[in-house]
Tab-separated table of C-alpha atoms in Angstrom:
chain	number	residue	atom	x	y	z
A	173	MET	CA	114.671	65.240	148.929
A	174	SER	CA	116.507	62.353	147.256
A	175	GLY	CA	119.283	63.521	144.997
A	176	SER	CA	122.940	63.795	144.227
A	177	VAL	CA	123.817	67.428	144.898
A	178	THR	CA	126.742	67.596	147.276
A	179	PRO	CA	129.094	70.194	148.719
A	180	PRO	CA	132.683	70.122	147.402
A	181	GLU	CA	133.734	66.518	147.768
A	182	ARG	CA	136.404	65.109	150.027
A	183	PRO	CA	138.931	62.583	148.656
A	184	LEU	CA	137.210	59.837	150.666
A	185	VAL	CA	134.297	59.955	148.204
A	186	HIS	CA	136.284	57.827	145.753
A	187	VAL	CA	137.384	55.412	148.496
A	188	TYR	CA	133.804	54.755	149.568
A	189	ASP	CA	132.492	54.563	146.010
A	190	ALA	CA	135.109	51.875	145.341
A	191	ALA	CA	133.983	49.989	148.463
A	192	TYR	CA	130.321	50.136	147.455
A	193	ALA	CA	131.150	48.844	143.974
A	194	GLY	CA	131.280	45.528	145.835
A	195	VAL	CA	129.777	44.697	149.232
A	196	PRO	CA	131.745	46.358	152.047
A	197	ASN	CA	132.493	44.293	155.140
A	198	TRP	CA	130.445	46.720	157.264
A	199	ASP	CA	127.315	46.383	155.093
A	200	ILE	CA	125.583	43.412	156.742
A	201	GLY	CA	122.266	43.773	154.912
A	202	ARG	CA	120.347	44.907	157.991
A	203	PRO	CA	120.662	47.539	160.737
A	204	GLN	CA	123.018	46.964	163.651
A	205	ARG	CA	121.208	45.417	166.636
A	206	ALA	CA	121.946	48.397	168.895
A	207	PHE	CA	119.685	50.582	166.752
A	208	VAL	CA	116.911	47.995	166.713
A	209	ARG	CA	116.994	48.079	170.520
A	210	LEU	CA	116.934	51.895	170.435
A	211	LEU	CA	113.802	51.752	168.294
A	212	ASP	CA	112.184	49.123	170.524
A	213	ALA	CA	112.878	51.340	173.559
A	214	GLY	CA	110.883	54.176	171.987
A	215	LEU	CA	113.808	56.605	171.966
A	216	VAL	CA	113.587	57.551	168.283
A	217	ARG	CA	111.558	60.635	167.348
A	218	SER	CA	110.903	62.214	163.947
A	219	PRO	CA	112.375	63.771	161.991
A	220	VAL	CA	115.467	61.550	161.875
A	221	LEU	CA	118.819	62.185	160.208
A	222	ASP	CA	120.928	59.104	159.423
A	223	VAL	CA	124.539	60.264	158.910
A	224	GLY	CA	126.834	57.991	156.927
A	225	CYS	CA	123.774	55.957	155.953
A	226	GLY	CA	125.537	53.772	153.391
A	227	THR	CA	123.062	51.670	151.433
A	228	GLY	CA	120.279	52.702	153.769
A	229	GLU	CA	119.274	49.689	155.871
A	230	LEU	CA	118.845	51.704	159.088
A	231	SER	CA	116.988	54.524	157.328
A	232	LEU	CA	114.705	52.003	155.646
A	233	LEU	CA	113.897	50.262	158.930
A	234	LEU	CA	112.974	53.570	160.552
A	235	ALA	CA	110.928	54.754	157.573
A	236	ARG	CA	109.069	51.442	157.467
A	237	GLN	CA	108.128	52.057	161.118
A	238	GLY	CA	106.623	55.420	160.164
A	239	TYR	CA	109.485	57.791	160.959
A	240	ASP	CA	110.348	60.742	158.718
A	241	VAL	CA	113.944	59.913	157.730
A	242	LEU	CA	116.684	61.551	155.685
A	243	GLY	CA	119.792	59.444	155.046
A	244	VAL	CA	123.000	61.167	153.946
A	245	ASP	CA	126.326	59.767	152.783
A	246	LEU	CA	129.457	60.947	150.988
A	247	SER	CA	129.220	58.139	148.434
A	248	PRO	CA	126.982	58.757	145.406
A	249	LEU	CA	127.045	55.016	144.709
A	250	ALA	CA	125.811	54.157	148.222
A	251	ILE	CA	123.018	56.725	147.937
A	252	ARG	CA	122.027	55.338	144.546
A	253	GLN	CA	121.814	51.850	146.038
A	254	ALA	CA	119.810	53.119	149.045
A	255	THR	CA	117.380	54.952	146.770
A	256	GLU	CA	116.915	51.801	144.674
A	257	LYS	CA	116.214	49.748	147.799
A	258	ALA	CA	113.591	52.275	148.924
A	259	ARG	CA	111.927	52.181	145.512
A	260	TRP	CA	111.832	48.381	145.271
A	261	ARG	CA	110.619	47.984	148.854
A	262	ARG	CA	108.126	50.850	148.450
A	263	ILE	CA	109.446	52.655	151.522
A	264	SER	CA	109.401	56.454	151.655
A	265	ALA	CA	112.866	57.134	153.086
A	266	GLN	CA	114.723	60.064	151.540
A	267	PHE	CA	118.416	59.951	150.614
A	268	LEU	CA	120.905	62.647	149.700
A	269	VAL	CA	124.593	62.740	148.809
A	270	TRP	CA	125.954	65.004	151.524
A	271	ASP	CA	129.040	65.555	153.664
A	272	ALA	CA	128.151	65.098	157.342
A	273	LEU	CA	130.815	67.683	158.199
A	274	ASP	CA	128.601	70.275	156.500
A	275	LEU	CA	125.417	69.871	158.564
A	276	SER	CA	125.186	73.610	159.229
A	277	ARG	CA	123.919	74.115	155.692
A	278	PHE	CA	120.814	72.142	156.645
A	279	ARG	CA	120.066	74.766	159.285
A	280	ALA	CA	120.390	77.479	156.651
A	281	ALA	CA	117.768	75.561	154.657
A	282	GLY	CA	115.452	75.442	157.695
A	283	LEU	CA	115.983	71.745	158.453
A	284	SER	CA	116.367	70.374	161.980
A	285	PHE	CA	116.037	66.942	163.565
A	286	GLN	CA	114.827	65.285	166.754
A	287	THR	CA	117.065	62.241	166.330
A	288	VAL	CA	120.412	61.744	164.599
A	289	VAL	CA	121.627	58.151	164.174
A	290	ASP	CA	125.236	57.335	163.349
A	291	SER	CA	126.149	53.733	162.579
A	292	ALA	CA	129.965	53.786	162.435
A	293	MET	CA	130.626	57.164	160.859
A	294	PHE	CA	132.042	59.154	163.795
A	295	HIS	CA	134.603	56.470	164.594
A	296	VAL	CA	136.449	56.974	161.271
A	297	LEU	CA	136.710	60.788	161.508
A	298	GLY	CA	139.947	62.597	162.286
A	299	ASP	CA	140.396	64.700	165.396
A	300	HIS	CA	139.491	68.077	163.840
A	301	GLU	CA	136.695	66.490	161.799
A	302	ARG	CA	135.082	65.231	165.009
A	303	ASP	CA	134.902	68.754	166.405
A	304	LEU	CA	133.451	70.041	163.114
A	305	PHE	CA	130.810	67.337	163.196
A	306	VAL	CA	129.829	68.044	166.812
A	307	ALA	CA	129.511	71.751	165.975
A	308	GLY	CA	127.275	70.888	163.025
A	309	LEU	CA	125.071	68.721	165.231
A	310	GLY	CA	124.583	71.724	167.485
A	311	ASP	CA	123.106	73.560	164.512
A	312	VAL	CA	120.597	70.898	163.461
A	313	VAL	CA	119.536	68.922	166.546
A	314	ARG	CA	116.507	70.411	168.292
A	315	PRO	CA	116.474	70.983	172.069
A	316	GLY	CA	115.745	67.645	173.703
A	317	GLY	CA	116.914	65.841	170.580
A	318	LEU	CA	119.211	62.841	170.662
A	319	TYR	CA	122.405	61.918	168.812
A	320	CYS	CA	123.025	58.152	168.951
A	321	VAL	CA	126.347	56.742	167.773
A	322	LEU	CA	127.656	53.205	167.412
A	323	GLY	CA	131.374	52.751	166.774
A	324	ASP	CA	134.310	50.463	167.323
A	325	ALA	CA	135.868	50.754	170.771
A	326	ARG	CA	139.231	52.515	170.577
A	327	ALA	CA	142.046	49.984	170.828
A	328	GLY	CA	144.571	52.034	172.781
A	329	GLU	CA	145.907	55.333	174.037
A	330	GLY	CA	147.061	57.794	171.400
A	331	GLU	CA	144.881	56.334	168.628
A	332	ILE	CA	142.169	58.345	166.904
A	333	TYR	CA	140.263	55.530	165.159
A	334	GLY	CA	137.338	54.252	167.209
A	335	LEU	CA	135.662	55.993	170.112
A	336	THR	CA	135.174	55.951	173.870
A	337	PRO	CA	132.329	57.330	175.990
A	338	ASP	CA	134.829	59.589	177.780
A	339	GLU	CA	135.922	61.140	174.499
A	340	LEU	CA	132.341	61.799	173.454
A	341	ARG	CA	131.508	63.270	176.852
A	342	THR	CA	134.492	65.625	176.651
A	343	ARG	CA	133.862	66.744	173.065
A	344	PHE	CA	130.182	67.443	173.645
A	345	GLU	CA	130.778	69.142	176.992
A	346	ASN	CA	133.337	71.386	175.314
A	347	ALA	CA	130.782	72.254	172.635
A	348	GLY	CA	128.250	73.166	175.343
A	349	GLY	CA	124.565	72.336	175.616
A	350	TRP	CA	124.816	68.528	175.532
A	351	GLU	CA	124.588	65.726	178.086
A	352	VAL	CA	125.323	62.003	177.739
A	353	ALA	CA	122.003	60.168	178.098
A	354	PHE	CA	123.251	56.576	177.899
A	355	GLU	CA	126.368	54.558	177.146
A	356	PHE	CA	127.042	50.856	176.984
A	357	ARG	CA	129.417	48.299	175.548
A	358	THR	CA	128.205	46.223	172.638
A	359	VAL	CA	129.584	44.928	169.345
A	360	PHE	CA	129.763	46.313	165.838
A	361	GLU	CA	128.889	43.508	163.450
A	362	ARG	CA	130.599	43.006	160.126
A	363	ARG	CA	129.905	40.444	157.436
A	364	TRP	CA	132.574	38.033	158.660
A	365	SER	CA	133.430	39.270	162.147
A	366	SER	CA	132.451	41.621	164.967
A	367	ASN	CA	134.384	44.181	167.008
A	368	PRO	CA	133.960	45.449	170.575
A	369	ALA	CA	132.035	48.706	170.315
A	370	TYR	CA	130.273	51.434	172.253
A	371	PHE	CA	126.741	52.705	171.770
A	372	VAL	CA	126.311	56.227	173.164
A	373	GLY	CA	123.407	58.648	173.209
A	374	VAL	CA	123.979	62.358	173.717
A	375	GLN	CA	121.027	64.690	174.316
A	376	ARG	CA	120.739	68.334	173.276
A	377	GLN	CA	119.813	70.545	176.229
């Protein structure tokens, strides 16, 4: 399914393409440790959707472990780099340029997932975008499936950047049919620093 067909692009496409022309601070050359622990705990089930996959390190780890993985990202340059990594490492992960706010179109194509992993995508979305994304997850996550998100902890009241477990609980409860399965404090690692973060799993009922 690798490719570069995308729904009408958002302005952020150019921002992320510019970032991936170099090496973004958030691209540490390996998956975040929280997702390695998730894998070790046996909580990942195929098929897996990796939203905001960037250059694909998390998707590639999961595919190397035998999971059926599709990584999606707004940035054509990031997807090109992820596809090249998969080819050179001989790993059968699939990558597609796609807007994670348009997940419902996957349902129309007959695609659904047991696990959705999100390494620092949700925490950059705006308020309305977060509701759109949660609605889209409801269309593509199978009953019993798990959405797992890592993101920077929100710094203060009134801010939208970052996330909190309470916010996720409220948004998913409002959407209906979801329940928080786990939540814990951790860190989000960057190339030269790390931030306080939350890792939260929400299960489809």
